[in-house]
mmCIF file of C-alpha atoms and ligand atoms in Angstrom:
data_model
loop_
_atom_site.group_PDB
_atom_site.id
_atom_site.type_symbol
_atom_site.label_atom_id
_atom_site.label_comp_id
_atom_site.label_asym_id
_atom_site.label_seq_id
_atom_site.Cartn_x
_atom_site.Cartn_y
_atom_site.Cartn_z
ATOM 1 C CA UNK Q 1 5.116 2.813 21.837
ATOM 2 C CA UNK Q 2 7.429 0.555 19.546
ATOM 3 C CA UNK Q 3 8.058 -2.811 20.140
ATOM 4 C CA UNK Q 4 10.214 -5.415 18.303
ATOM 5 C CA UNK Q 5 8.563 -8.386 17.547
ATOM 6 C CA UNK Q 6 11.008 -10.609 15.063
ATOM 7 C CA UNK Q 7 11.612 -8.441 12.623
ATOM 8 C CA UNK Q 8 8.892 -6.618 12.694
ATOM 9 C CA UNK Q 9 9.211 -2.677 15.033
ATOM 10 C CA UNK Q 10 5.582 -2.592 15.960
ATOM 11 C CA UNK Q 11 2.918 0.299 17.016
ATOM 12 C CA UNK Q 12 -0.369 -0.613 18.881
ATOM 13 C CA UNK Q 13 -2.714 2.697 18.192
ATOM 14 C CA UNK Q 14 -5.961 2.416 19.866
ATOM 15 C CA UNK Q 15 -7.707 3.997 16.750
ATOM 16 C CA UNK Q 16 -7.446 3.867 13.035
ATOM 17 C CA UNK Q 17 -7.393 7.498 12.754
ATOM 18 C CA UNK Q 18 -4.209 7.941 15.290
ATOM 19 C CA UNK Q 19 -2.907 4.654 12.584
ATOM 20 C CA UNK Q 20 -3.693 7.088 9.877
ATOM 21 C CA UNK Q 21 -2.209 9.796 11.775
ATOM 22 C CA UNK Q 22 1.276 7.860 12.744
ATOM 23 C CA UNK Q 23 1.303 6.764 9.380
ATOM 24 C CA UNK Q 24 1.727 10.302 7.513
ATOM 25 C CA UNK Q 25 4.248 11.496 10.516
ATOM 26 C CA UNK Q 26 6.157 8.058 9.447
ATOM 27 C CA UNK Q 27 5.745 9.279 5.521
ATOM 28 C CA UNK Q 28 6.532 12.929 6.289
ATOM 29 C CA UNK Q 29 9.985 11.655 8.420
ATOM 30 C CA UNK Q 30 11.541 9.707 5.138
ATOM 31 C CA UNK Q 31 10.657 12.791 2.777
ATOM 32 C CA UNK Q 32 12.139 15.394 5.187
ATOM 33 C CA UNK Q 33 14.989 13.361 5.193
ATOM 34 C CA UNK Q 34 15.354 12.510 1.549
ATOM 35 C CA UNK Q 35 12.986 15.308 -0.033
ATOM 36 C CA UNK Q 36 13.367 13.181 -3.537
ATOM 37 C CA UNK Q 37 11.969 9.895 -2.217
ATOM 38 C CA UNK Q 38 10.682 7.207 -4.445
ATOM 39 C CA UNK Q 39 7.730 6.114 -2.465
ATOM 40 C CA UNK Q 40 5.274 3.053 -3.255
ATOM 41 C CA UNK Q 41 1.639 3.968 -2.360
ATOM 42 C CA UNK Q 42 -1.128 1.967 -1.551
ATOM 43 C CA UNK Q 43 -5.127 2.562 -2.265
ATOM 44 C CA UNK Q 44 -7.982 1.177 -0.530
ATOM 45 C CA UNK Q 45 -9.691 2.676 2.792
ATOM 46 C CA UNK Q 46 -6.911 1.526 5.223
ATOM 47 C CA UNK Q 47 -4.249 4.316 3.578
ATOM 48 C CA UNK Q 48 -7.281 7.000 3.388
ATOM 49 C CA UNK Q 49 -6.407 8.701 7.235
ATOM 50 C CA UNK Q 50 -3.000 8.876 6.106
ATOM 51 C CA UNK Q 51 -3.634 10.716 2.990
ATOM 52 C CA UNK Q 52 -5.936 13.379 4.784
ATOM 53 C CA UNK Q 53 -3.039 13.621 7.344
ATOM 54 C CA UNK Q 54 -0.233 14.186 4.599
ATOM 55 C CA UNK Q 55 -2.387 16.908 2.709
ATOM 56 C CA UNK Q 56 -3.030 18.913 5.534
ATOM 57 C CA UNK Q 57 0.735 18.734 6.421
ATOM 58 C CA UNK Q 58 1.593 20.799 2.971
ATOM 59 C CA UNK Q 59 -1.331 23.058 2.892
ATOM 60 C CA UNK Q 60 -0.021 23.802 6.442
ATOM 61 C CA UNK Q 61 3.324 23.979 4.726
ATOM 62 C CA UNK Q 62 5.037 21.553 6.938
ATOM 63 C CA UNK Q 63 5.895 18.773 4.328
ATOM 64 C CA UNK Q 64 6.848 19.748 1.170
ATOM 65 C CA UNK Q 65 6.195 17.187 -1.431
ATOM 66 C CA UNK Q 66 7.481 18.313 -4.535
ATOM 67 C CA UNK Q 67 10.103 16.541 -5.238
ATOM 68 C CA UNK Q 68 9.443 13.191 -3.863
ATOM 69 C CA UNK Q 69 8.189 9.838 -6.929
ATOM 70 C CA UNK Q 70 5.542 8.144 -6.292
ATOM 71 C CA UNK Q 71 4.493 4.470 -7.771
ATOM 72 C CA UNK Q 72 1.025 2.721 -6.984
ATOM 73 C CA UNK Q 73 0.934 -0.290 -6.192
ATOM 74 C CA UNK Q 74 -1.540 -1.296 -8.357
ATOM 75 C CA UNK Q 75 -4.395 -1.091 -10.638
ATOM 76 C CA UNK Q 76 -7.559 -2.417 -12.056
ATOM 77 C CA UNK Q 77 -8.162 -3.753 -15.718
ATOM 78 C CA UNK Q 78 -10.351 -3.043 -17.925
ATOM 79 C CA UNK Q 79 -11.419 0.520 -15.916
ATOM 80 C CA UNK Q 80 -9.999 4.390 -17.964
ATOM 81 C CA UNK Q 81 -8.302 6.490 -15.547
ATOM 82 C CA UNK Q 82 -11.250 9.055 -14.890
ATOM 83 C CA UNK Q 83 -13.396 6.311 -13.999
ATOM 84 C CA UNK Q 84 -14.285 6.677 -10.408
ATOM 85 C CA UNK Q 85 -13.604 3.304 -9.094
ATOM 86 C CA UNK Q 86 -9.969 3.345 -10.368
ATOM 87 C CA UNK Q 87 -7.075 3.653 -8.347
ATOM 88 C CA UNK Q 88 -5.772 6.522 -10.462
ATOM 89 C CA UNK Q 89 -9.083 8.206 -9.284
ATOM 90 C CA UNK Q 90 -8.351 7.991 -5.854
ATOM 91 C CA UNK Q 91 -4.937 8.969 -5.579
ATOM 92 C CA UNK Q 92 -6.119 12.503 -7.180
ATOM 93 C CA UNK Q 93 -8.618 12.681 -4.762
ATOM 94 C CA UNK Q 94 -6.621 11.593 -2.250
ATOM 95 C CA UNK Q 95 -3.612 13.382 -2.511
ATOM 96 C CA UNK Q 96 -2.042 14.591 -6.293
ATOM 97 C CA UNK Q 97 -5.418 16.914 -6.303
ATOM 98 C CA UNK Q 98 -4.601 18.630 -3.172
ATOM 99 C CA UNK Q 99 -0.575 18.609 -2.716
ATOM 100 C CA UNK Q 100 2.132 20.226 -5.932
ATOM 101 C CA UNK Q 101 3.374 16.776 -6.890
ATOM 102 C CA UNK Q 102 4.766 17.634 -10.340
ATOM 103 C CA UNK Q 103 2.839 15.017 -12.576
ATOM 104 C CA UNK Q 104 5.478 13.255 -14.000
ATOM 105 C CA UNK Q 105 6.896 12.375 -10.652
ATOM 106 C CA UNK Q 106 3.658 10.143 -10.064
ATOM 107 C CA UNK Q 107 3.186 6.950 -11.579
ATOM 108 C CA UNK Q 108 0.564 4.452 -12.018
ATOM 109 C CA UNK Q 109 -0.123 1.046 -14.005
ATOM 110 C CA UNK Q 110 -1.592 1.297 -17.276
ATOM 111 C CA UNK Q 111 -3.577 -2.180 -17.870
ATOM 112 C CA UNK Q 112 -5.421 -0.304 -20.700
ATOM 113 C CA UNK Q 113 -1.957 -1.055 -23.133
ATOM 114 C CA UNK Q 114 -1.768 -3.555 -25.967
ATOM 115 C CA UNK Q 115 1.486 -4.695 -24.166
ATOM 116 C CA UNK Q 116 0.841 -5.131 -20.443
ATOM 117 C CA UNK Q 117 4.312 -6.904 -20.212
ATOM 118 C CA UNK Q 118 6.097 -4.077 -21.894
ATOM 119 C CA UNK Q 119 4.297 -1.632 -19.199
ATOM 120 C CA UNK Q 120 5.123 -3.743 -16.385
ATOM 121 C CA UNK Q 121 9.048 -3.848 -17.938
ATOM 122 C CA UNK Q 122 8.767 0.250 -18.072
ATOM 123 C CA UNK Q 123 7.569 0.718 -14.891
ATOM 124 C CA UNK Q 124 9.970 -1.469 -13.174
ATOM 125 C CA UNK Q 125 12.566 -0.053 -15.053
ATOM 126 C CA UNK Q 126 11.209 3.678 -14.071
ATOM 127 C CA UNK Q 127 11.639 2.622 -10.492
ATOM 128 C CA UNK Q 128 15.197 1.421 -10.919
ATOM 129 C CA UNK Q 129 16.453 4.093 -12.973
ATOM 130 C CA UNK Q 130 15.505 6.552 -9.945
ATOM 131 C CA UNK Q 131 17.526 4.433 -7.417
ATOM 132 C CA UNK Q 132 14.727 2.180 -6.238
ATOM 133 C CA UNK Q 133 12.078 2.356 -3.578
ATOM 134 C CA UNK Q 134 12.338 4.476 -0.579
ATOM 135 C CA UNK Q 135 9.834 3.039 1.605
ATOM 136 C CA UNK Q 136 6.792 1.202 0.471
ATOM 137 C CA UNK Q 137 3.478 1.756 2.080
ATOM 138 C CA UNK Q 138 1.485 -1.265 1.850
ATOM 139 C CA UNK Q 139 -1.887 -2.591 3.392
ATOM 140 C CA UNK Q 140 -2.767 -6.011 3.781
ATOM 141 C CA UNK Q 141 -5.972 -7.820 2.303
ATOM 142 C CA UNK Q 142 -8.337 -10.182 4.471
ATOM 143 C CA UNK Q 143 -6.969 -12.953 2.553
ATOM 144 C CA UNK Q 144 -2.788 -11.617 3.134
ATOM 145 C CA UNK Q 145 -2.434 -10.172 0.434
ATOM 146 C CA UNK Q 146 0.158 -7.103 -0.637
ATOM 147 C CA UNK Q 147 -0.562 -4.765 -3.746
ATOM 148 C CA UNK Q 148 -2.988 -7.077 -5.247
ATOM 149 C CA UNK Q 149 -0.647 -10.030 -5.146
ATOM 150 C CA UNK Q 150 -3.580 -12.849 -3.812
ATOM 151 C CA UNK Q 151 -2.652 -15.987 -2.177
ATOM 152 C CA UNK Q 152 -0.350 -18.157 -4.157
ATOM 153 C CA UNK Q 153 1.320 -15.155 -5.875
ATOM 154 C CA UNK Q 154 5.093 -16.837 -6.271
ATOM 155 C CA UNK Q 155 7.202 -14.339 -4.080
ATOM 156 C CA UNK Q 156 9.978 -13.594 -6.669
ATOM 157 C CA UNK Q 157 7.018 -12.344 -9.160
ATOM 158 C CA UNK Q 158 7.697 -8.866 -10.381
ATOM 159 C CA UNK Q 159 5.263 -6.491 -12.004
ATOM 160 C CA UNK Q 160 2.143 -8.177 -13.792
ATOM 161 C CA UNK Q 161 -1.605 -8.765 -14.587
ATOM 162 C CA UNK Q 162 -3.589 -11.064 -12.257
ATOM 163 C CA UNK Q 163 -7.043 -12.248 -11.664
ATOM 164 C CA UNK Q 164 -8.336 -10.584 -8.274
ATOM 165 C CA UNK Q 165 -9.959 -12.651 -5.779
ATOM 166 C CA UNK Q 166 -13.862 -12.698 -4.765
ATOM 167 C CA UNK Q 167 -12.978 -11.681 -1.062
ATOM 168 C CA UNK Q 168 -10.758 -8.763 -2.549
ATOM 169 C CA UNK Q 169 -13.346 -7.428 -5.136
ATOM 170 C CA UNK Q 170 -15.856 -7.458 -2.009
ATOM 171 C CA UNK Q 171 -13.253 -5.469 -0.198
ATOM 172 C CA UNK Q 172 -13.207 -2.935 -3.204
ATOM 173 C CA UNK Q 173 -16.921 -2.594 -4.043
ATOM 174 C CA UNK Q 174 -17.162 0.669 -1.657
ATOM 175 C CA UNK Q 175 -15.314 1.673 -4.933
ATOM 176 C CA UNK Q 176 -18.224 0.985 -7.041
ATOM 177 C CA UNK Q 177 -21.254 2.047 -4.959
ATOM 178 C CA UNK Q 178 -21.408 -1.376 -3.213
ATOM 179 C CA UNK Q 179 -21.441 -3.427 -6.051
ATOM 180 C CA UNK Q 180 -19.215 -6.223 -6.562
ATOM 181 C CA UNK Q 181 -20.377 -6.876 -10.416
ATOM 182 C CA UNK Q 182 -18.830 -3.881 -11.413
ATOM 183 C CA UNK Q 183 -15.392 -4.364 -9.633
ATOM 184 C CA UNK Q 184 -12.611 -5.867 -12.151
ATOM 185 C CA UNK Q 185 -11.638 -9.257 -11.839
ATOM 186 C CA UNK Q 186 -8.218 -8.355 -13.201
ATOM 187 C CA UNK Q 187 -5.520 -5.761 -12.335
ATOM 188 C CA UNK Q 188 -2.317 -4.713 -12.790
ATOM 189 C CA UNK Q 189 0.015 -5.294 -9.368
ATOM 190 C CA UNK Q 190 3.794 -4.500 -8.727
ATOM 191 C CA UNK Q 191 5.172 -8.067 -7.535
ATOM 192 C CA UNK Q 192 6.697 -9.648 -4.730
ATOM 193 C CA UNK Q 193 9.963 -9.367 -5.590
ATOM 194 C CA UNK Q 194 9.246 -5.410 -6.503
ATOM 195 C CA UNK Q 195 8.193 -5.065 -2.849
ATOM 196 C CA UNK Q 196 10.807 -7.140 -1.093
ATOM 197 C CA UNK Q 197 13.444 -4.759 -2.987
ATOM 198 C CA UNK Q 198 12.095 -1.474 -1.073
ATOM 199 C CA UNK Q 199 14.787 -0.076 1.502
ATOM 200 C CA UNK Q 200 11.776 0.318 3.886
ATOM 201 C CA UNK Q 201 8.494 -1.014 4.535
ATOM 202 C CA UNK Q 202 5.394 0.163 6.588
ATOM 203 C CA UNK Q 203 2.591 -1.792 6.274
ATOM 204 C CA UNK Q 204 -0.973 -0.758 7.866
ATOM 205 C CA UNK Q 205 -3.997 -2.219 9.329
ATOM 206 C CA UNK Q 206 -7.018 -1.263 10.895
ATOM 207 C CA UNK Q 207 -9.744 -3.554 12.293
ATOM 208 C CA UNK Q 208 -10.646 -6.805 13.341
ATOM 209 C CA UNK Q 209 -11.170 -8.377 10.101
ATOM 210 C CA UNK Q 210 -7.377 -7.926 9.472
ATOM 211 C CA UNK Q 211 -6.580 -9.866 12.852
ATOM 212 C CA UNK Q 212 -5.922 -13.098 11.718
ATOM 213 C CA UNK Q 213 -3.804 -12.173 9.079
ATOM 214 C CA UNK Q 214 -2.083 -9.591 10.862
ATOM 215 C CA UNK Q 215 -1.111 -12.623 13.126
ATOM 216 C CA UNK Q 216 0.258 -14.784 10.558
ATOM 217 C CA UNK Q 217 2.049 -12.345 8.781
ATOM 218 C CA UNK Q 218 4.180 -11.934 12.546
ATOM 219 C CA UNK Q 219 3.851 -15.710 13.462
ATOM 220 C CA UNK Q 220 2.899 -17.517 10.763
ATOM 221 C CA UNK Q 221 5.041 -20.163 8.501
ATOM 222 C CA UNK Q 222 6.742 -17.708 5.256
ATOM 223 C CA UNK Q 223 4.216 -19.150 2.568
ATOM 224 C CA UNK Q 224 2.680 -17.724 -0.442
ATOM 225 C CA UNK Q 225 -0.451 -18.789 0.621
ATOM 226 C CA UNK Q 226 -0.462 -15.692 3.237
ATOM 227 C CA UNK Q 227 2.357 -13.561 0.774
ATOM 228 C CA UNK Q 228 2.312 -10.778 3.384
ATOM 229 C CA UNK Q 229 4.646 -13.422 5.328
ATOM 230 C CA UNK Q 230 7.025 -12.713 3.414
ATOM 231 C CA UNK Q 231 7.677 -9.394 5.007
ATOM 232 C CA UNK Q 232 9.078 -11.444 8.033
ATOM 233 C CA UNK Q 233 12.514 -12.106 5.312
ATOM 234 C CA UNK Q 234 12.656 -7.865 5.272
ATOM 235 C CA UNK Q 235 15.284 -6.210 7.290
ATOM 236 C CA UNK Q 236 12.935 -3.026 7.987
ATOM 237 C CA UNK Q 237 9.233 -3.257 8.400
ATOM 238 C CA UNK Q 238 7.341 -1.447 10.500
ATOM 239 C CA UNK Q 239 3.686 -2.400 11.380
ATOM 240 C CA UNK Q 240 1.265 0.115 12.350
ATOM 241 C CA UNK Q 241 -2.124 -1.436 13.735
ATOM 242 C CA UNK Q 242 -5.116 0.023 15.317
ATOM 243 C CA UNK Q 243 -5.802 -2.080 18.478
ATOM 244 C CA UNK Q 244 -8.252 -4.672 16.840
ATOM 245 C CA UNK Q 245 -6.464 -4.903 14.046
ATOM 246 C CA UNK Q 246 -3.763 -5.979 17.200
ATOM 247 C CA UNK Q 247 -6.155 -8.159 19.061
ATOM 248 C CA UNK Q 248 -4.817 -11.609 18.149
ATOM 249 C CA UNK Q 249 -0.885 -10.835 18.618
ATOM 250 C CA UNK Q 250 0.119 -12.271 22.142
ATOM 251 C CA UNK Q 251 2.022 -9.591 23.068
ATOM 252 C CA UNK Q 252 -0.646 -7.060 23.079
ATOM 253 C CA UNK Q 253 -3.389 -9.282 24.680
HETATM 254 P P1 PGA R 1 -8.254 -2.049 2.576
HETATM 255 O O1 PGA R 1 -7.392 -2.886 1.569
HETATM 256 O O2 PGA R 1 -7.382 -0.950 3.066
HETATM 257 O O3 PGA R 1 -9.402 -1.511 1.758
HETATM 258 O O4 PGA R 1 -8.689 -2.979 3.656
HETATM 259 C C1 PGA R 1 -6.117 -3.272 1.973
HETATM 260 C C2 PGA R 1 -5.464 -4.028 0.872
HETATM 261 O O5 PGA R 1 -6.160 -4.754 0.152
HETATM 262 O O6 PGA R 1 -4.248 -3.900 0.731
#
């Protein structure tokens, strides 16, 4: 059931696989509606339900993806594209493996350019010159973060390189076999600004390590030092949560 809770229309699931599950359904709704949607994906293990749910839509041939964009939200430094613990890595096993998106209708950062302002430019400008973003699927980090913009990140940045965080490269090293050496401490992220410009947002979380933050991203002050509060300026976010991921927000107590 949806509730409103200030700007936020909210979804209590009691497990992450029904989040996953609710997510693709919300995914699959925007592209059946606009079958050339420019769609922001996120990576991590929150978005990983949703991806198994949206491949077995098309190979049941109930979503056709074809002729939707997609844009990551981000990317590490310093890692090629075949390397297993990049993002580009897991979107093809994710998804672009399994589903006919035609491969120039997905993008992802390229940190691994002499001019990582000039890429950030391009892809920005890529996004734009297709009308903008659809709907944006974000996570959140333990720490509030969106894409991989970390506490502090100013809220009109756009698309850029930044350090990464020790709690966020612990949150990644399932990436690289557990260990947190070998994550990047750099990456490529699409800003705050970038985000806030989506038409839609639906933002995820599973567990109860996301509680607090899920909290003050609904209640909190709007600060950069938790820049998924931010989201509580957008006109249409929807929050998906598994129920511990929901266990600090009043209204589901
Ligand atoms: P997670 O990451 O899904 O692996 O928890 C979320 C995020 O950092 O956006």
């Amino acid at each position: 059931m949806q509730k409103q809770v200030s700007n936020f229309h909210l979804q209590v699931l009691e497990t992450e696989e029904e989040v996953g599950k609710a997510a693709a359904d919300f995914v699959a709704a925007q592209v059946r509606q606009k079958p050339e949607s420019v769609l922001l994906l996120p990576t991590g293990r929150t978005p990983l339900d949703m991806y198994r749910n949206l491949v077995e839509m098309v190979k049941s041939g109930n979503l056709d993806l074809h002729y939707v964009h997609t844009f990551n939200l981000d990317e590490f430094c310093g890692l090629s594209s075949d390397h297993p613990g990049s993002y580009a890595q897991y979107m093809r096993e994710a998804l672009f493996d399994h589903v006919a998106i035609p491969e120039d209708h997905t993008h992802i950062l390229n940190c691994a350019t002499p001019d990582p302002k000039a890429e950030a430019a391009l892809y920005d400008a890529a996004m734009h010159a297709l009308g903008g973003v659809d709907l944006a699927v974000l996570g959140i980090g333990v720490n509030g973060h969106i894409g991989f913009n970390e506490p502090g990140s100013s809220f009109s940045s756009g698309t850029r390189v930044v350090p990464i965080r020790e709690e966020t490269r612990e949150a990644n090293a399932f990436l690289f076999d557990g260990i947190i050496d070998e994550v990047p401490k750099e990456a490529m992220t699409v800003g705050i600004a970038t985000i806030m410009e989506s038409r839609q947002i639906l933002l995820l979380a599973t567990g109860e390590s996301k509680a607090d933050v899920v909290y003050g991203m609904i209640y909190g002050p709007v600060t950069p030092e938790l820049p998924a509060s931010i989201l509580q300026k957008h006109p249409d976010v929807t929050v998906i949560l598994d129920r511990e991921a929901a266990s600090k927000l009043p209204q589901v107590k």
